[in-house]
XYZ file of C-alpha atoms in Angstrom:
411
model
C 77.491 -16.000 0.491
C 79.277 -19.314 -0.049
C 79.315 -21.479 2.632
C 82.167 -23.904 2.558
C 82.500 -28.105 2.749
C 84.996 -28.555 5.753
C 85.188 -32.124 4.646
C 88.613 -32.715 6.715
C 86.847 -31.140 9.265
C 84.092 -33.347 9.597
C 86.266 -36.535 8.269
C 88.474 -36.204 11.714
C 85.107 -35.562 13.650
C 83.222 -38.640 12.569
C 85.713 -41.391 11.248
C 85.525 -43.399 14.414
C 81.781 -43.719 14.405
C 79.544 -45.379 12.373
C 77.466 -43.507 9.866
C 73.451 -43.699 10.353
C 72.220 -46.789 8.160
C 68.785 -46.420 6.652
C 68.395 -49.566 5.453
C 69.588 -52.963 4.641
C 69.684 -54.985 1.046
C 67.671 -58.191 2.199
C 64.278 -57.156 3.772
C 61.468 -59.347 4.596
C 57.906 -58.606 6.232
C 55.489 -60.936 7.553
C 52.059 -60.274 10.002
C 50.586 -63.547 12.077
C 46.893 -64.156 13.047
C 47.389 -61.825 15.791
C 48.659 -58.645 13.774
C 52.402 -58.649 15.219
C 54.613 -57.700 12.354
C 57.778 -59.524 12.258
C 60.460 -57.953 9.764
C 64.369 -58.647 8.696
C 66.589 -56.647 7.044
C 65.156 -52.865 8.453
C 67.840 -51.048 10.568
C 66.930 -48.340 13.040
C 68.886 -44.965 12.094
C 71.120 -43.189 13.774
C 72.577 -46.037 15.545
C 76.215 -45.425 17.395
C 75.937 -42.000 16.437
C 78.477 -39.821 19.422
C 79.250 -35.963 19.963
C 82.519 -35.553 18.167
C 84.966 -34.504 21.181
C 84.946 -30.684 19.629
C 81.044 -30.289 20.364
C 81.060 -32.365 23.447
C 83.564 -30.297 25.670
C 82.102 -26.925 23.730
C 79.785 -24.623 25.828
C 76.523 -26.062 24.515
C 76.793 -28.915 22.369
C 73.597 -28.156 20.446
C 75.181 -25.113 19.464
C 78.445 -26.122 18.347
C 76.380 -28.883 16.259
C 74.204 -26.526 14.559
C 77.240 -24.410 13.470
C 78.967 -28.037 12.169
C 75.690 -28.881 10.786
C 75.678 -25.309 8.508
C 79.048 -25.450 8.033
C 78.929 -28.676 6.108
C 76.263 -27.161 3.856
C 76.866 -26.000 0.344
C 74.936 -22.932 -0.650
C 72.124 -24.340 -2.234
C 71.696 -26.664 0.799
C 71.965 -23.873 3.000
C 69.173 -21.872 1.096
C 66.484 -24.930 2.325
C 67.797 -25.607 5.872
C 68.763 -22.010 7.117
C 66.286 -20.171 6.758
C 64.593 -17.150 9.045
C 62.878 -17.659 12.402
C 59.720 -16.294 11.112
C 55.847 -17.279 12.619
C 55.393 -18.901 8.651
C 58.236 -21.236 9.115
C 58.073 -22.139 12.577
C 54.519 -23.452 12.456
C 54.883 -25.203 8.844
C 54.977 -28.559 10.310
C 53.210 -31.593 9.707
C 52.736 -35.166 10.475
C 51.711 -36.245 7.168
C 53.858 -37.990 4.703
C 53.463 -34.806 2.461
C 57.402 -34.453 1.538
C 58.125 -30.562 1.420
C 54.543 -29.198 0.473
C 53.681 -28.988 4.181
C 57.200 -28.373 5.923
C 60.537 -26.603 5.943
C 63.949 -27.195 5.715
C 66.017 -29.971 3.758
C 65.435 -33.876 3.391
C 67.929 -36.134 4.485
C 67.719 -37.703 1.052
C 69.326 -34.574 -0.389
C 72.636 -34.478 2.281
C 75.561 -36.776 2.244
C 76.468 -39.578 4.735
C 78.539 -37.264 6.759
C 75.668 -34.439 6.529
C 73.061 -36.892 7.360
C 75.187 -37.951 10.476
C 75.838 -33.942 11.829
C 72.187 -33.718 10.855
C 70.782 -37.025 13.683
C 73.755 -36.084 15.950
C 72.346 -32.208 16.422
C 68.924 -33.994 17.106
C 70.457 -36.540 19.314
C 71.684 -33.454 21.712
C 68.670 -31.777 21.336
C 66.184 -34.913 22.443
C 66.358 -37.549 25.478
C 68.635 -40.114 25.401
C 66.082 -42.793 27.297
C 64.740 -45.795 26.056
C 61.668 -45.254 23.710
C 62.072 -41.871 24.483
C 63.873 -38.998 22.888
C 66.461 -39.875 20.074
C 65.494 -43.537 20.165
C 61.537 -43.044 19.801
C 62.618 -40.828 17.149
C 64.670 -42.789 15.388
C 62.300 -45.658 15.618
C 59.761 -43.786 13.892
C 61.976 -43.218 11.093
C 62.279 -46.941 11.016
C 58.329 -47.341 10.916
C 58.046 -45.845 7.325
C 60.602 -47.906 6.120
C 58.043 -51.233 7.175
C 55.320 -49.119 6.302
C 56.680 -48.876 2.529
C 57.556 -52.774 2.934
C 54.386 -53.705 3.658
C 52.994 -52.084 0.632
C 55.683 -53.683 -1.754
C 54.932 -57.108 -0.409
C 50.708 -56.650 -0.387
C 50.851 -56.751 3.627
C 49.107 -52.944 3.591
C 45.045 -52.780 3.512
C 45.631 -48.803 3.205
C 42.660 -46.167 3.541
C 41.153 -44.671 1.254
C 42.151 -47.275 -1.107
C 39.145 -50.107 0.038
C 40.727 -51.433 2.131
C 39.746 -48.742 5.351
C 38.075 -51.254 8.090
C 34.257 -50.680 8.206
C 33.806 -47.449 6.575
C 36.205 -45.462 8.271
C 37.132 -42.361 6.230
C 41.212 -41.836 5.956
C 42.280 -39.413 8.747
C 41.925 -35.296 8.296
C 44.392 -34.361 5.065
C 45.462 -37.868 3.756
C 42.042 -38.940 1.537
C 43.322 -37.524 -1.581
C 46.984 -37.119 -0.616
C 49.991 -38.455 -3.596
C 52.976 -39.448 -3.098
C 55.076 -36.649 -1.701
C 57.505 -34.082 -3.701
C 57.403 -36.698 -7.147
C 57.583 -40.339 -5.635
C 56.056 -43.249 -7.381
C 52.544 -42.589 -8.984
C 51.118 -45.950 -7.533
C 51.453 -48.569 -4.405
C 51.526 -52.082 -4.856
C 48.987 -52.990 -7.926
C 49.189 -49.507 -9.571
C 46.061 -47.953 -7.453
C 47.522 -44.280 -6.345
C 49.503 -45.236 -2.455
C 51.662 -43.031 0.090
C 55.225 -43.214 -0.315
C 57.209 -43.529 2.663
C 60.909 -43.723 3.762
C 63.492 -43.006 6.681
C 65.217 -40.345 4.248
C 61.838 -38.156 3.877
C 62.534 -36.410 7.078
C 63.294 -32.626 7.445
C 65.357 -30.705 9.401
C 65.365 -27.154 9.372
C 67.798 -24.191 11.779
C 65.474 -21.276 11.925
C 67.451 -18.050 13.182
C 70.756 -18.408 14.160
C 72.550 -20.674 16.696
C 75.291 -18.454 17.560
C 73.281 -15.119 18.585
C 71.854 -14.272 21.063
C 68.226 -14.237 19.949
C 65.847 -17.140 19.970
C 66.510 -19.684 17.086
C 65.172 -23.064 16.830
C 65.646 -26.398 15.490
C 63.009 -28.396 13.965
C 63.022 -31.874 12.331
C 60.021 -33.953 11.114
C 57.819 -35.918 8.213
C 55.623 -39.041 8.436
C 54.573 -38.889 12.344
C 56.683 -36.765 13.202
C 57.237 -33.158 14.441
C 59.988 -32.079 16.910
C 60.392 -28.603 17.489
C 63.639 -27.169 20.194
C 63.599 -23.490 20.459
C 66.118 -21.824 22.186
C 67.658 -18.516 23.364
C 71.712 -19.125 22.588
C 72.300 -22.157 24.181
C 69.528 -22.454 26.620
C 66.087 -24.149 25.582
C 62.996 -22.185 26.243
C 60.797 -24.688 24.595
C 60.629 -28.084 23.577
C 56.977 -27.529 21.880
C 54.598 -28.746 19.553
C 55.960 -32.244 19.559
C 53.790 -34.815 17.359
C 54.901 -38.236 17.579
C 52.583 -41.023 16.149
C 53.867 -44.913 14.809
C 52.904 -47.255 12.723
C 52.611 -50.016 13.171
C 52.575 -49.829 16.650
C 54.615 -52.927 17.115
C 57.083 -55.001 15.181
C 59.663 -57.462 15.711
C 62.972 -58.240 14.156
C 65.742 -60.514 15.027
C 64.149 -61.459 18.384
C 64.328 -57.937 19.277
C 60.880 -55.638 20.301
C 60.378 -52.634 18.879
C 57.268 -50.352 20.459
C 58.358 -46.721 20.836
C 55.014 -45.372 21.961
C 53.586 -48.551 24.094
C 55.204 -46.659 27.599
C 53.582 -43.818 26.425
C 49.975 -44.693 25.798
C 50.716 -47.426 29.594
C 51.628 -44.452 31.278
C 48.324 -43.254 30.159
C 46.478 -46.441 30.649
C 48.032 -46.664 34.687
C 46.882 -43.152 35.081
C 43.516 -43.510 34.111
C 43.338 -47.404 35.772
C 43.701 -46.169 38.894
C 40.422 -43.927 39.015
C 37.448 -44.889 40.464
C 34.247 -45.700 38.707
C 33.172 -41.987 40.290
C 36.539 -40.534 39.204
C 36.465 -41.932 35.533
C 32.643 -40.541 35.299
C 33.776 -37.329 36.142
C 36.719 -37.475 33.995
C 34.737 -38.987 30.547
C 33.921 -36.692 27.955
C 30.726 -36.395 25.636
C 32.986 -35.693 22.382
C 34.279 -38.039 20.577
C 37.997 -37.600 18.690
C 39.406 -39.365 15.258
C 43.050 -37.522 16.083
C 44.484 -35.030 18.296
C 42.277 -32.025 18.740
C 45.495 -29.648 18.405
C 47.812 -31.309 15.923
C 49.698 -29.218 13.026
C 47.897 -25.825 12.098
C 45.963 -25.565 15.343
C 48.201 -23.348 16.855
C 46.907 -21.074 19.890
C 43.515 -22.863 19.863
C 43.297 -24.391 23.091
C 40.105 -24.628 24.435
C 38.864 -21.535 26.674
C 37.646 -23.929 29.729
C 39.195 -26.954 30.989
C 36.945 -30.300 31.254
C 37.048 -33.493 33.137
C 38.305 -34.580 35.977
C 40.815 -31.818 38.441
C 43.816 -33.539 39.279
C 43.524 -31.728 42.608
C 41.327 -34.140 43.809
C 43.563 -37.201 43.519
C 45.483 -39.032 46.181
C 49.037 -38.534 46.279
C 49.468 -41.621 44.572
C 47.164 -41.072 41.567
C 48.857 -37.457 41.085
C 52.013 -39.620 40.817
C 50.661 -41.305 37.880
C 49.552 -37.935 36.023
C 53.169 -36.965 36.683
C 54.611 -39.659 35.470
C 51.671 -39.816 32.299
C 53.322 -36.181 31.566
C 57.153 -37.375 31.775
C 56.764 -39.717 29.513
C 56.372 -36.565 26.789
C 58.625 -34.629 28.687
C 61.600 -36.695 28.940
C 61.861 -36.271 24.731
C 64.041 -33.536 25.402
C 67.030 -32.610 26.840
C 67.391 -33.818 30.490
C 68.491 -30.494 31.873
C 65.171 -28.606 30.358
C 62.839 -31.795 31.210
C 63.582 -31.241 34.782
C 62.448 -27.629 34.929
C 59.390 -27.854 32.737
C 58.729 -30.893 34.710
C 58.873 -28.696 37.943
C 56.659 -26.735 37.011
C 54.397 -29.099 35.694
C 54.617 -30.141 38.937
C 53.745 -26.517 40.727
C 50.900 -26.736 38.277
C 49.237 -29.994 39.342
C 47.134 -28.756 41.630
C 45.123 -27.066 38.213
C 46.015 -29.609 35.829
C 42.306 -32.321 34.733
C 42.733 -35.092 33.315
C 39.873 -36.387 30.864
C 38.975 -39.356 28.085
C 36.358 -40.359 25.558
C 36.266 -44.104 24.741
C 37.708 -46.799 25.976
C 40.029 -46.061 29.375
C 42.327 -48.796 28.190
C 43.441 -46.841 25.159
C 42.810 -50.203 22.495
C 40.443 -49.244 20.289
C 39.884 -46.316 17.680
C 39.198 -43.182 18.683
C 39.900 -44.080 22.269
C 41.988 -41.007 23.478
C 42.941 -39.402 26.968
C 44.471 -35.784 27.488
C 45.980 -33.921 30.386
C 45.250 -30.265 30.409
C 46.866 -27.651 32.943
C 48.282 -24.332 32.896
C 51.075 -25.209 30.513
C 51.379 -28.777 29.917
C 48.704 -29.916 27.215
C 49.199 -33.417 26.100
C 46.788 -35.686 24.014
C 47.119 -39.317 23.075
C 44.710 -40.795 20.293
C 44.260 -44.440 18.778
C 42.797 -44.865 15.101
C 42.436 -47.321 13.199
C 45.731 -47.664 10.878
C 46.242 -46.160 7.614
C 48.317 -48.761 5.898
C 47.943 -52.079 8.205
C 44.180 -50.606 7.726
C 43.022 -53.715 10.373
C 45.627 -52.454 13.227
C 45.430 -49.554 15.198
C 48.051 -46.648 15.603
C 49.130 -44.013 17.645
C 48.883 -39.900 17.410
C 50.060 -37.793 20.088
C 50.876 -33.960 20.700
C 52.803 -32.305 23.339
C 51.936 -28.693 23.543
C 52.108 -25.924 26.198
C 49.733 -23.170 26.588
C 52.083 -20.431 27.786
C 55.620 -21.486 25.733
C 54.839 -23.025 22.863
C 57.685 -22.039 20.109
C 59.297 -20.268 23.200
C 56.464 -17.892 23.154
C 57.985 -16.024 20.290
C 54.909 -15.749 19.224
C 51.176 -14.871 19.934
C 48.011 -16.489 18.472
């Protein structure tokens, strides 16, 4: 079946706003004594993107995006972004920059400025529209890879597994013999073998279809990244696995901070600040964790018993900051689905533990924290960085035990 380019269509939908840069012609990167990473010439994607009126006074905008989004497709296009909602392709996600050999669905490199723009737009509906959160800590991320790829073209980078890994750290699970991704350049800076990265190796993917009645989803990811929406028509069911990880964790440009993750991993830091020395011994675990314990391919294997400390045993107050430690993940989607998985989060408190190897104040590798309950299962994880080898990064994961992929499936 051809599907065809409705390229007046899409021209009268999206000529007053601005197409999604990806980057600029005059780029500089420099690092101080203190590791802050100042950078020109970078631009965040995605920026003034808007619903086009038609999708914005439509039932469910996510919907009427997804069918713009296909529509727009030619048919080869269509063959790599449409594809079945099958147990196969929903879990082939992955947070490493491994291109298509660990992920479905078509890269932004390989759709047109308009495409590109219907493609950010339908994630923009699907994800929260708060600062550092949703779209924006999304789009940020994209951003990241751009610096990261900077950084090796101007020497900055001290990557892993290349010599430069900070006292004998080995590069993280999957990455010590990883190329380039899907043909990129053979070598980093000074022709050793190096990771290539960019804002345009991200995939997006429709799994099923948007306009039945049975569960389809929508999944976009690459380097850091892994956002999966699944819905039933136009209502979510799930807004799980999420991965979201940066690097580098912090940067600067034109006077203007950029740290996507740093409420995330404060939240964290408040919750676990306001235990006692008690409460964080009965919270502290023996193990010790490099990454998240259930990041791409772990699917189903949470662990059979719960450990740490049970949230039931808070004050009022400190429950308030495991709530709000679990909002911070949950407001990446849609506001109308946050607020019911965050009531039952809520519900769910009272057999919800909180729990952390490490360092409490999340600054050091392998310092991580997790909050486990009925659903909500959310882990946060520092390591030492892969290409700013002397910094540390962020990994996190967003899972729920009961709905994650909309319980389509069982494991």
């Amino acid at each position: 079946m051809t599907l065809p380019i409705r390229a007046a269509l899409l021209a009268s939908c999206f000529a007053a706003s601005a197409l999604p840069s990806f980057a600029q012609d005059t780029q500089t990167i420099s690092m101080d004594d203190d590791g802050v990473v100042t950078i020109t010439g970078i631009t965040q994607p995605g920026q003034g993107l808007t619903i086009p009126e038609n999708c914005s006074t439509a039932d469910n905008a996510v919907v009427c995006l997804a069918e713009e989004f296909i529509a727009s497709l030619d048919e080869d296009q269509a063959a790599k972004a449409v594809l079945e909602l099958t147990e196969e392709n929903s879990t082939a996600w992955s947070n490493l920059p491994c291109g298509s050999n660990c992920r479905v669905g078509i890269e932004l490199s390989a759709l047109t400025d308009a495409q590109k723009e219907l493609a950010l737009t339908l994630v923009m509906a699907a994800a929260g529209t708060g600062e550092n959160s949703g779209f924006d800590e999304i789009t940020q991320i994209l951003m990241a890879d751009d610096i990261l790829t900077l950084a090796q073209q101007e020497g900055l980078s001290s990557p892993m597994g290349g010599g430069g890994a900070p006292d004998g750290m080995e590069p993280p699970e999957g990455m010590d013999d990883m190329g380039p991704p899907d043909g990129g350049p053979d070598g980093g800076p000074g022709g050793g073998g190096g990771l290539a990265y960019s804002s345009d190796s991200y995939f997006i993917a429709i799994l099923g279809d948007p306009a039945g009645d049975e569960p389809w989803q929508l999944q976009f990811g690459g380097h850091h990244l892994g956002v999966l929406h699944t819905y039933e028509g136009g209502t979510e069911i799930a807004a799980t696995p999420n991965f979201i990880g940066i690097e580098p964790k912090v940067w600067v440009q034109d006077g203007e901070t950029y740290a996507p993750l740093t409420d995330d991993r404060d939240a964290m830091t408040a919750m676990l600040a306001a235990l006692s020395e008690d409460e964080l011994a009965s919270a502290k675990l023996d193990a010790t964790f490099s990454d998240v314990l259930l990041g791409p391919g772990q699917d189903g294997q949470f662990p059979e018993e719960k450990s740490g400390l049970s949230v039931a045993d808070l004050t009022e107050e400190q429950q308030a900051l495991v709530l709000a430690a679990i909002e911070a993940w949950v407001g990446d989607t849609a506001a109308s689905s946050a607020e019911v998985i965050m009531d039952q989060y809520e519900a769910d408190l009272g057999e919800t533990y909180i729990s952390y190897p490490g360092n409490p104040t999340l600054d050091h590798h392998a310092d991580y924290v997790r909050i486990d309950g009925p659903g909500v299962w959310i882990e946060f994880v520092c390591q030492n960085g892969v290409i700013f080898g002397d910094q540390i990064h962020y990994h996190t994961i967003w899972r729920d035990h009961v709905n994650d992929y909309g319980a389509v499936y069982e494991f």
